[in-house]
């Protein structure tokens, strides 16, 4: 047992000695043949001295302030610009310039106001579309309200009563069209114009009755405006001597009406006033009428006698179109314009254009199959394309002034080509009805036209 203890003690001593030797080898205490000896670390060098700071430069002297410049002269005050206004196309205009922007009015107390070129205002229903009664003031922005704008109250289907101020002078086209419930409206005595269709489909508007026709007006003159015939079967109608305006289509399709006399009090006739009055034979136009409206007697196929008043200046488009029984007519001195198709397909054989006329519209006398002779007055400066086209019987045309006539395509800016030979009435007739019939003829006073 004792030997065993000695052996164990000897083994423990050997183990301790082995550990000690390993520890000495790891710490470099014992070197083997492969160990490299490390040199000693050198001393740290001394830090260099900092150089001296250079001297600061001297600051320059401040310059003297400059003298202030002289004050410029005040510019001239600009002239005030033109006031925008609504043009006939519904756009805003400034002076003679169309801005291209559709006019939107100013709404005040529900009504809508638009400035006009003359400094007054036009009016429309604005936000009062569903009102049954509307009273229009005589001024807006301290300026007169003078005009009911185109379609301004159109389709106000609940509107029953309208009160217009005395300042209103113009009621534009379709101003109250479609107001089916409208029963009452006063028309001021100063009214000068009522546009086509202003009261279309105003089925409840009858006003006062006088000899087979309905009128609207005011307390002083209830017959100021002739609205329409009592019905299409009327055979006669005496227009009241206080009537100022006859509305468009007033006697349209009155197939039994045989004659009509328009008193001197009437200053305006609307579109298609007597259109398709197929039994109408005789018409007398009073001295107050300045314009025979568009299609006024269109398709009055039995009309054979027309007497014009002394004040007629314009015969409108298709005014006597297809009046096939009109075999003779005397145009009044003072007439200035004959518009397109004015006498197309009429039955007369001769026509004298007065010296006062300046223009003859396109197809004004086209297809007048019986027309044989024409005299063109001294003042005529333009003859529209196809003005005498289809006048196959035309053999003689006399120009009161032969000089300066030329032809050019309609709408072109080219210099007209001179027309010669007009001193021969037969040649002139051929030129008008066929050779140059599709061109616009113009007369230049200075004769500056190209020779063909």
Tab-separated table of C-alpha atoms in Angstrom:
chain	number	residue	atom	x	y	z
A	1	UNK	CA	0.000	0.000	0.000
A	2	UNK	CA	2.847	2.339	0.974
A	3	UNK	CA	4.588	1.652	-2.342
A	4	UNK	CA	1.393	2.444	-4.167
A	5	UNK	CA	1.154	5.827	-2.435
A	6	UNK	CA	4.743	6.579	-3.400
A	7	UNK	CA	4.084	5.727	-7.004
A	8	UNK	CA	1.005	8.013	-7.092
A	9	UNK	CA	2.959	10.874	-5.520
A	10	UNK	CA	5.735	10.421	-8.068
A	11	UNK	CA	3.215	10.604	-10.946
A	12	UNK	CA	1.631	13.790	-9.571
A	13	UNK	CA	5.066	15.471	-9.303
A	14	UNK	CA	5.792	14.526	-12.904
A	15	UNK	CA	2.494	16.014	-14.090
A	16	UNK	CA	3.139	19.294	-12.219
A	17	UNK	CA	6.616	19.508	-13.714
A	18	UNK	CA	5.225	18.943	-17.236
A	19	UNK	CA	2.685	21.808	-16.866
A	20	UNK	CA	5.338	24.167	-15.577
A	21	UNK	CA	7.633	23.468	-18.517
A	22	UNK	CA	4.797	24.109	-21.042
A	23	UNK	CA	4.010	27.438	-19.395
A	24	UNK	CA	7.597	28.585	-19.601
A	25	UNK	CA	7.797	27.724	-23.320
A	26	UNK	CA	4.592	29.834	-24.175
A	27	UNK	CA	5.946	32.956	-22.442
A	28	UNK	CA	9.284	32.958	-24.249
A	29	UNK	CA	11.201	31.986	-21.144
A	30	UNK	CA	12.640	28.999	-22.982
A	31	UNK	CA	13.774	29.432	-26.625
A	32	UNK	CA	14.005	26.682	-29.175
A	33	UNK	CA	16.154	26.658	-32.335
A	34	UNK	CA	13.357	28.344	-34.503
A	35	UNK	CA	12.670	31.363	-32.239
A	36	UNK	CA	13.660	34.819	-33.730
A	37	UNK	CA	15.034	37.360	-31.278
A	38	UNK	CA	13.060	40.748	-31.300
A	39	UNK	CA	15.157	43.967	-31.435
A	40	UNK	CA	14.763	46.767	-28.965
A	41	UNK	CA	12.221	49.596	-29.686
A	42	UNK	CA	13.843	52.906	-30.797
A	43	UNK	CA	13.414	56.217	-28.958
A	44	UNK	CA	10.579	58.604	-30.134
A	45	UNK	CA	11.869	61.651	-32.081
A	46	UNK	CA	11.549	65.171	-30.676
A	47	UNK	CA	8.519	67.291	-31.936
A	48	UNK	CA	9.529	70.110	-34.310
A	49	UNK	CA	9.092	73.722	-33.233
A	50	UNK	CA	6.075	75.782	-34.663
A	51	UNK	CA	7.005	78.540	-37.121
A	52	UNK	CA	6.323	82.223	-36.343
A	53	UNK	CA	3.016	83.803	-37.652
A	54	UNK	CA	3.486	86.271	-40.472
A	55	UNK	CA	2.464	89.948	-40.062
A	56	UNK	CA	-1.240	90.892	-40.900
A	57	UNK	CA	-1.708	93.072	-43.989
A	58	UNK	CA	-2.990	96.598	-43.641
A	59	UNK	CA	-6.732	97.310	-44.472
A	60	UNK	CA	-7.308	99.601	-47.423
A	61	UNK	CA	-9.093	102.915	-47.076
A	62	UNK	CA	-12.921	102.945	-47.667
A	63	UNK	CA	-13.977	104.707	-50.836
A	64	UNK	CA	-16.188	107.783	-50.717
A	65	UNK	CA	-19.979	107.159	-51.466
A	66	UNK	CA	-21.157	108.165	-54.970
A	67	UNK	CA	-23.626	110.986	-55.490
A	68	UNK	CA	-27.329	109.902	-56.037
A	69	UNK	CA	-28.565	110.045	-59.654
A	70	UNK	CA	-31.288	112.403	-60.773
A	71	UNK	CA	-34.928	111.196	-60.474
A	72	UNK	CA	-36.403	110.135	-63.775
A	73	UNK	CA	-39.436	111.900	-65.241
A	74	UNK	CA	-42.829	110.363	-64.522
A	75	UNK	CA	-44.299	108.549	-67.497
A	76	UNK	CA	-47.458	109.779	-69.162
A	77	UNK	CA	-50.683	108.287	-67.880
A	78	UNK	CA	-52.014	105.621	-70.225
A	79	UNK	CA	-55.353	106.103	-71.891
A	80	UNK	CA	-58.206	104.043	-70.457
A	81	UNK	CA	-58.848	100.810	-72.323
A	82	UNK	CA	-62.089	100.042	-74.124
A	83	UNK	CA	-64.842	98.585	-71.991
A	84	UNK	CA	-65.523	94.925	-72.888
A	85	UNK	CA	-68.943	94.265	-74.365
A	86	UNK	CA	-70.909	91.371	-75.757
A	87	UNK	CA	-70.881	91.114	-79.555
A	88	UNK	CA	-73.477	89.670	-81.901
A	89	UNK	CA	-71.721	86.286	-81.824
A	90	UNK	CA	-72.088	86.071	-78.033
A	91	UNK	CA	-68.362	86.609	-77.356
A	92	UNK	CA	-66.679	89.347	-75.367
A	93	UNK	CA	-65.344	92.112	-77.620
A	94	UNK	CA	-62.899	94.910	-76.811
A	95	UNK	CA	-63.161	97.706	-79.322
A	96	UNK	CA	-63.100	96.010	-82.729
A	97	UNK	CA	-61.434	92.846	-81.417
A	98	UNK	CA	-63.216	89.559	-80.752
A	99	UNK	CA	-61.574	87.987	-77.693
A	100	UNK	CA	-62.913	84.554	-78.604
A	101	UNK	CA	-64.333	84.093	-75.103
A	102	UNK	CA	-68.038	83.480	-74.708
A	103	UNK	CA	-69.639	86.242	-72.678
A	104	UNK	CA	-70.654	85.552	-69.110
A	105	UNK	CA	-72.685	88.256	-67.450
A	106	UNK	CA	-72.724	89.662	-63.943
A	107	UNK	CA	-75.483	88.281	-61.734
A	108	UNK	CA	-77.206	90.780	-59.461
A	109	UNK	CA	-80.447	90.022	-57.587
A	110	UNK	CA	-80.766	86.920	-59.742
A	111	UNK	CA	-80.748	88.693	-63.117
A	112	UNK	CA	-77.714	88.558	-65.397
A	113	UNK	CA	-76.337	91.744	-66.986
A	114	UNK	CA	-74.065	92.235	-70.013
A	115	UNK	CA	-72.315	95.483	-71.009
A	116	UNK	CA	-73.020	96.807	-74.520
A	117	UNK	CA	-70.803	98.948	-76.799
A	118	UNK	CA	-72.858	102.081	-76.164
A	119	UNK	CA	-72.317	101.863	-72.410
A	120	UNK	CA	-75.769	100.463	-71.628
A	121	UNK	CA	-76.642	96.939	-70.485
A	122	UNK	CA	-78.458	93.884	-71.794
A	123	UNK	CA	-80.220	91.515	-69.417
A	124	UNK	CA	-81.038	87.801	-69.127
A	125	UNK	CA	-82.917	85.704	-66.569
A	126	UNK	CA	-79.760	84.507	-64.797
A	127	UNK	CA	-80.768	82.572	-61.686
A	128	UNK	CA	-84.481	83.409	-61.979
A	129	UNK	CA	-85.134	80.663	-64.499
A	130	UNK	CA	-87.917	79.058	-62.486
A	131	UNK	CA	-89.704	82.215	-61.346
A	132	UNK	CA	-93.277	82.847	-62.460
A	133	UNK	CA	-92.960	86.640	-62.332
A	134	UNK	CA	-89.972	88.837	-63.219
A	135	UNK	CA	-89.630	92.613	-62.998
A	136	UNK	CA	-86.637	94.044	-64.878
A	137	UNK	CA	-85.154	97.296	-63.523
A	138	UNK	CA	-84.486	100.264	-65.805
A	139	UNK	CA	-80.832	100.648	-64.726
A	140	UNK	CA	-77.876	98.566	-63.641
A	141	UNK	CA	-74.626	100.022	-62.341
A	142	UNK	CA	-76.255	103.434	-62.899
A	143	UNK	CA	-76.543	102.747	-66.662
A	144	UNK	CA	-79.768	102.091	-68.632
A	145	UNK	CA	-80.899	98.543	-69.349
A	146	UNK	CA	-81.781	98.720	-73.049
A	147	UNK	CA	-81.847	95.207	-74.419
A	148	UNK	CA	-83.186	91.717	-73.737
A	149	UNK	CA	-80.345	89.487	-74.849
A	150	UNK	CA	-80.742	86.649	-77.378
A	151	UNK	CA	-82.483	83.679	-75.737
A	152	UNK	CA	-82.158	85.601	-72.463
A	153	UNK	CA	-85.394	84.218	-71.030
A	154	UNK	CA	-85.784	81.247	-73.363
A	155	UNK	CA	-87.366	78.130	-71.902
A	156	UNK	CA	-88.381	79.835	-68.643
A	157	UNK	CA	-91.258	77.387	-68.570
A	158	UNK	CA	-92.769	78.691	-65.324
A	159	UNK	CA	-92.715	82.348	-66.350
A	160	UNK	CA	-96.198	83.898	-66.515
A	161	UNK	CA	-95.557	87.636	-66.250
A	162	UNK	CA	-92.703	89.960	-67.274
A	163	UNK	CA	-92.483	93.688	-66.641
A	164	UNK	CA	-90.088	95.545	-68.948
A	165	UNK	CA	-88.761	99.024	-68.137
A	166	UNK	CA	-89.317	101.945	-70.518
A	167	UNK	CA	-85.573	101.912	-71.245
A	168	UNK	CA	-85.816	98.710	-73.331
A	169	UNK	CA	-85.434	99.393	-77.065
A	170	UNK	CA	-84.337	95.980	-78.413
A	171	UNK	CA	-85.628	92.466	-77.790
A	172	UNK	CA	-83.222	90.034	-79.427
A	173	UNK	CA	-83.947	86.809	-81.313
A	174	UNK	CA	-85.580	84.022	-79.300
A	175	UNK	CA	-85.531	86.234	-76.187
A	176	UNK	CA	-88.657	84.598	-74.708
A	177	UNK	CA	-88.875	81.555	-76.975
A	178	UNK	CA	-90.364	78.522	-75.266
A	179	UNK	CA	-92.024	80.435	-72.410
A	180	UNK	CA	-95.210	78.404	-72.747
A	181	UNK	CA	-96.863	79.845	-69.647
A	182	UNK	CA	-96.190	83.518	-70.488
A	183	UNK	CA	-99.479	85.422	-70.469
A	184	UNK	CA	-98.507	88.993	-69.716
A	185	UNK	CA	-95.723	91.267	-70.942
A	186	UNK	CA	-95.650	95.010	-71.508
A	187	UNK	CA	-93.783	96.354	-74.540
A	188	UNK	CA	-92.314	99.854	-74.027
A	189	UNK	CA	-93.338	102.538	-76.507
A	190	UNK	CA	-89.689	103.192	-77.417
A	191	UNK	CA	-89.139	99.686	-78.770
A	192	UNK	CA	-87.247	99.730	-82.080
A	193	UNK	CA	-86.599	96.086	-82.842
A	194	UNK	CA	-87.910	92.649	-81.901
A	195	UNK	CA	-85.829	89.772	-83.247
A	196	UNK	CA	-87.016	86.709	-85.117
A	197	UNK	CA	-88.612	84.070	-82.939
A	198	UNK	CA	-88.616	86.327	-79.872
A	199	UNK	CA	-91.940	84.844	-78.717
A	200	UNK	CA	-91.856	81.449	-80.437
A	201	UNK	CA	-93.966	78.796	-78.670
A	202	UNK	CA	-95.408	81.368	-76.253
A	203	UNK	CA	-98.715	79.598	-76.596
A	204	UNK	CA	-100.462	81.460	-73.752
A	205	UNK	CA	-99.524	84.934	-74.989
A	206	UNK	CA	-102.551	86.363	-76.788
A	207	UNK	CA	-102.706	89.947	-75.529
A	208	UNK	CA	-105.482	91.995	-77.082
A	209	UNK	CA	-107.416	91.166	-80.237
A	210	UNK	CA	-108.110	93.465	-83.157
A	211	UNK	CA	-109.611	92.411	-86.499
A	212	UNK	CA	-108.371	88.832	-86.745
A	213	UNK	CA	-104.994	89.365	-85.084
A	214	UNK	CA	-103.498	89.342	-81.574
A	215	UNK	CA	-101.402	92.220	-80.242
A	216	UNK	CA	-99.202	93.052	-77.248
A	217	UNK	CA	-98.200	96.502	-76.060
A	218	UNK	CA	-98.817	98.730	-73.066
A	219	UNK	CA	-101.609	100.729	-71.450
A	220	UNK	CA	-101.138	103.685	-73.806
A	221	UNK	CA	-100.905	101.503	-76.930
A	222	UNK	CA	-102.164	97.931	-76.606
A	223	UNK	CA	-101.652	97.356	-80.361
A	224	UNK	CA	-97.967	98.247	-80.469
A	225	UNK	CA	-96.832	94.792	-81.667
A	226	UNK	CA	-98.798	92.437	-83.909
A	227	UNK	CA	-98.023	88.945	-82.627
A	228	UNK	CA	-99.938	86.661	-84.962
A	229	UNK	CA	-103.128	86.109	-86.907
A	230	UNK	CA	-106.076	84.822	-84.911
A	231	UNK	CA	-105.798	81.571	-86.850
A	232	UNK	CA	-104.579	80.355	-90.229
A	233	UNK	CA	-108.042	80.503	-91.786
A	234	UNK	CA	-108.441	84.296	-91.684
A	235	UNK	CA	-109.300	85.750	-95.098
A	236	UNK	CA	-108.701	89.391	-94.203
A	237	UNK	CA	-106.972	91.489	-91.576
A	238	UNK	CA	-106.804	95.231	-91.058
A	239	UNK	CA	-103.560	95.984	-89.232
A	240	UNK	CA	-104.100	98.560	-86.477
A	241	UNK	CA	-102.865	102.046	-87.388
A	242	UNK	CA	-100.884	102.244	-84.108
A	243	UNK	CA	-98.894	99.089	-84.775
A	244	UNK	CA	-95.132	99.561	-84.822
A	245	UNK	CA	-93.771	96.029	-85.290
A	246	UNK	CA	-95.075	92.868	-86.963
A	247	UNK	CA	-93.446	89.774	-85.500
A	248	UNK	CA	-91.866	86.981	-87.514
A	249	UNK	CA	-94.227	84.339	-88.946
A	250	UNK	CA	-97.250	86.413	-87.894
A	251	UNK	CA	-99.351	85.365	-90.928
A	252	UNK	CA	-97.419	82.302	-92.073
A	253	UNK	CA	-99.634	79.699	-93.778
A	254	UNK	CA	-102.703	81.970	-93.775
A	255	UNK	CA	-103.871	80.330	-96.961
A	256	UNK	CA	-107.121	82.287	-97.295
A	257	UNK	CA	-105.629	85.795	-96.955
A	258	UNK	CA	-105.961	87.680	-100.261
A	259	UNK	CA	-104.612	91.166	-99.598
A	260	UNK	CA	-102.751	93.110	-96.963
A	261	UNK	CA	-101.957	96.774	-96.388
A	262	UNK	CA	-99.177	97.639	-93.971
A	263	UNK	CA	-99.765	101.070	-92.384
A	264	UNK	CA	-97.133	103.811	-92.215
A	265	UNK	CA	-96.840	103.288	-88.451
A	266	UNK	CA	-95.075	99.943	-88.948
A	267	UNK	CA	-91.258	100.217	-88.885
A	268	UNK	CA	-90.277	96.542	-88.777
A	269	UNK	CA	-91.421	93.239	-90.270
A	270	UNK	CA	-89.962	89.983	-89.022
A	271	UNK	CA	-88.768	86.869	-90.787
A	272	UNK	CA	-91.381	84.961	-92.844
A	273	UNK	CA	-94.208	87.370	-91.955
A	274	UNK	CA	-96.494	86.312	-94.838
A	275	UNK	CA	-94.680	83.182	-96.000
A	276	UNK	CA	-96.845	80.579	-97.754
A	277	UNK	CA	-99.892	82.837	-97.996
A	278	UNK	CA	-100.668	81.118	-101.259
A	279	UNK	CA	-103.803	83.173	-102.066
A	280	UNK	CA	-102.287	86.558	-101.269
A	281	UNK	CA	-102.557	88.693	-104.394
A	282	UNK	CA	-101.909	92.289	-103.378
A	283	UNK	CA	-99.489	93.923	-100.902
A	284	UNK	CA	-98.983	97.571	-99.978
A	285	UNK	CA	-95.937	98.372	-97.852
A	286	UNK	CA	-96.200	101.552	-95.758
A	287	UNK	CA	-93.709	104.407	-95.688
A	288	UNK	CA	-92.370	103.466	-92.245
A	289	UNK	CA	-90.849	100.137	-93.300
A	290	UNK	CA	-87.103	100.336	-93.992
A	291	UNK	CA	-86.492	96.621	-94.578
A	292	UNK	CA	-88.597	93.880	-96.124
A	293	UNK	CA	-87.549	91.027	-93.838
A	294	UNK	CA	-86.078	87.700	-94.848
A	295	UNK	CA	-88.626	85.397	-96.536
A	296	UNK	CA	-91.370	87.952	-95.807
A	297	UNK	CA	-93.435	86.881	-98.861
A	298	UNK	CA	-91.627	83.658	-99.714
A	299	UNK	CA	-93.806	81.242	-101.732
A	300	UNK	CA	-96.736	83.622	-102.111
A	301	UNK	CA	-97.350	82.027	-105.472
A	302	UNK	CA	-100.363	84.184	-106.453
A	303	UNK	CA	-98.881	87.524	-105.453
A	304	UNK	CA	-99.131	89.777	-108.523
A	305	UNK	CA	-99.026	93.326	-107.137
A	306	UNK	CA	-96.542	94.914	-104.703
A	307	UNK	CA	-96.426	98.614	-103.868
A	308	UNK	CA	-93.378	99.727	-101.893
A	309	UNK	CA	-93.228	102.603	-99.444
A	310	UNK	CA	-90.795	105.457	-99.905
A	311	UNK	CA	-88.514	104.417	-97.029
A	312	UNK	CA	-87.584	100.871	-98.100
A	313	UNK	CA	-83.786	100.530	-98.076
A	314	UNK	CA	-83.297	96.757	-97.956
A	315	UNK	CA	-85.067	93.801	-99.533
A	316	UNK	CA	-83.963	90.808	-97.479
A	317	UNK	CA	-82.930	87.279	-98.395
A	318	UNK	CA	-85.675	85.352	-100.221
A	319	UNK	CA	-88.154	88.156	-99.502
A	320	UNK	CA	-90.131	87.433	-102.702
A	321	UNK	CA	-88.656	84.043	-103.540
A	322	UNK	CA	-90.920	81.873	-105.686
A	323	UNK	CA	-93.566	84.547	-106.204
A	324	UNK	CA	-94.209	83.064	-109.603
A	325	UNK	CA	-97.209	85.285	-110.387
A	326	UNK	CA	-95.286	88.510	-109.820
A	327	UNK	CA	-95.217	89.573	-113.478
A	328	UNK	CA	-94.304	93.221	-112.934
A	329	UNK	CA	-92.583	95.144	-110.169
A	330	UNK	CA	-91.301	98.682	-109.643
A	331	UNK	CA	-88.437	98.986	-107.174
A	332	UNK	CA	-88.455	102.225	-105.164
A	333	UNK	CA	-85.908	105.026	-105.512
A	334	UNK	CA	-83.896	105.049	-102.319
A	335	UNK	CA	-83.558	101.264	-102.232
A	336	UNK	CA	-79.933	100.398	-101.370
A	337	UNK	CA	-79.536	96.619	-101.059
A	338	UNK	CA	-81.134	93.616	-102.768
A	339	UNK	CA	-80.095	90.507	-100.869
A	340	UNK	CA	-79.625	86.931	-102.050
A	341	UNK	CA	-82.583	85.097	-103.637
A	342	UNK	CA	-84.734	88.198	-103.068
A	343	UNK	CA	-86.650	87.707	-106.353
A	344	UNK	CA	-85.570	84.201	-107.316
A	345	UNK	CA	-88.089	82.377	-109.555
A	346	UNK	CA	-90.368	85.380	-109.989
A	347	UNK	CA	-92.468	85.892	-113.124
A	348	UNK	CA	-91.635	89.434	-114.294
A	349	UNK	CA	-90.172	90.094	-117.739
A	350	UNK	CA	-88.247	93.288	-117.024
A	351	UNK	CA	-86.521	94.870	-114.024
A	352	UNK	CA	-84.953	98.294	-113.515
A	353	UNK	CA	-82.419	98.503	-110.706
A	354	UNK	CA	-82.573	102.070	-109.308
A	355	UNK	CA	-79.433	104.232	-109.211
A	356	UNK	CA	-79.617	104.194	-105.396
A	357	UNK	CA	-78.920	100.456	-105.208
A	358	UNK	CA	-75.290	99.605	-104.329
A	359	UNK	CA	-75.392	95.782	-104.186
A	360	UNK	CA	-77.285	92.869	-105.714
A	361	UNK	CA	-76.930	89.630	-103.755
A	362	UNK	CA	-76.088	86.130	-104.915
A	363	UNK	CA	-78.901	84.541	-106.953
A	364	UNK	CA	-81.069	87.593	-106.349
A	365	UNK	CA	-82.900	87.111	-109.690
A	366	UNK	CA	-81.886	83.528	-110.449
A	367	UNK	CA	-84.274	81.287	-112.380
A	368	UNK	CA	-86.599	84.127	-113.393
A	369	UNK	CA	-87.512	82.236	-116.521
A	370	UNK	CA	-89.456	85.111	-118.149
A	371	UNK	CA	-86.957	87.883	-117.426
A	372	UNK	CA	-85.823	89.387	-120.740
A	373	UNK	CA	-84.399	92.828	-119.955
A	374	UNK	CA	-82.456	94.355	-117.047
A	375	UNK	CA	-81.219	97.868	-116.430
A	376	UNK	CA	-78.373	98.132	-113.913
A	377	UNK	CA	-78.374	101.475	-112.100
A	378	UNK	CA	-75.530	103.943	-111.782
A	379	UNK	CA	-74.802	103.213	-108.119
A	380	UNK	CA	-74.441	99.434	-108.316
A	381	UNK	CA	-70.946	98.382	-107.193
A	382	UNK	CA	-71.416	94.635	-106.752
A	383	UNK	CA	-73.411	91.835	-108.358
A	384	UNK	CA	-73.315	88.529	-106.489
A	385	UNK	CA	-72.520	85.130	-107.973
A	386	UNK	CA	-75.311	83.587	-110.084
A	387	UNK	CA	-77.466	86.687	-109.597
A	388	UNK	CA	-79.086	86.075	-113.015
A	389	UNK	CA	-78.227	82.411	-113.442
A	390	UNK	CA	-81.003	80.411	-115.079
A	391	UNK	CA	-82.620	83.486	-116.646
A	392	UNK	CA	-82.714	81.786	-120.038
A	393	UNK	CA	-84.876	84.478	-121.664
A	394	UNK	CA	-82.457	87.276	-120.736
A	395	UNK	CA	-81.302	88.890	-123.991
A	396	UNK	CA	-80.630	92.491	-123.052
A	397	UNK	CA	-78.765	94.062	-120.110
A	398	UNK	CA	-78.062	97.780	-119.989
A	399	UNK	CA	-75.375	99.152	-117.674
A	400	UNK	CA	-75.933	102.812	-116.853
A	401	UNK	CA	-72.179	103.073	-116.199
A	402	UNK	CA	-70.017	100.749	-118.300
A	403	UNK	CA	-66.615	101.542	-116.788
A	404	UNK	CA	-64.707	99.638	-114.129
A	405	UNK	CA	-66.486	96.295	-114.138
A	406	UNK	CA	-64.500	93.142	-113.363
A	407	UNK	CA	-65.100	89.614	-112.125
A	408	UNK	CA	-63.422	87.445	-109.476
A	409	UNK	CA	-64.168	84.273	-107.582
A	410	UNK	CA	-66.383	84.732	-104.553
A	411	UNK	CA	-64.378	85.215	-101.369
A	412	UNK	CA	-61.047	85.628	-103.154
A	413	UNK	CA	-58.666	88.534	-102.628
A	414	UNK	CA	-57.504	88.549	-106.225
A	415	UNK	CA	-57.713	91.659	-108.371
A	416	UNK	CA	-60.841	91.423	-110.547
A	417	UNK	CA	-60.348	90.702	-114.235
A	418	UNK	CA	-61.758	93.449	-116.420
A	419	UNK	CA	-64.923	92.774	-118.415
A	420	UNK	CA	-65.165	94.349	-121.848
A	421	UNK	CA	-68.034	94.465	-124.331
A	422	UNK	CA	-70.704	95.548	-121.859
A	423	UNK	CA	-71.782	98.301	-124.248
A	424	UNK	CA	-73.487	95.544	-126.249
A	425	UNK	CA	-76.598	94.646	-124.270
A	426	UNK	CA	-76.795	91.165	-125.792
A	427	UNK	CA	-73.178	90.437	-124.844
A	428	UNK	CA	-73.760	91.829	-121.362
A	429	UNK	CA	-76.803	89.563	-121.003
A	430	UNK	CA	-74.775	86.520	-122.026
A	431	UNK	CA	-72.035	87.393	-119.554
A	432	UNK	CA	-74.493	87.821	-116.671
A	433	UNK	CA	-76.616	84.760	-117.242
A	434	UNK	CA	-73.863	82.307	-118.245
A	435	UNK	CA	-70.254	83.265	-119.176
A	436	UNK	CA	-69.316	84.940	-115.899
A	437	UNK	CA	-72.441	84.062	-113.944
A	438	UNK	CA	-70.563	82.068	-111.278
A	439	UNK	CA	-68.311	85.000	-110.383
A	440	UNK	CA	-68.821	88.087	-108.261
A	441	UNK	CA	-68.899	91.258	-110.355
A	442	UNK	CA	-67.420	94.393	-108.807
A	443	UNK	CA	-67.110	97.921	-110.068
A	444	UNK	CA	-63.968	99.936	-109.340
A	445	UNK	CA	-64.189	103.665	-109.774
A	446	UNK	CA	-60.493	104.131	-110.624
A	447	UNK	CA	-60.582	101.290	-113.189
A	448	UNK	CA	-57.574	99.544	-111.600
A	449	UNK	CA	-58.385	96.056	-112.842
A	450	UNK	CA	-56.280	93.616	-114.775
A	451	UNK	CA	-56.977	93.252	-118.460
A	452	UNK	CA	-57.920	89.729	-119.446
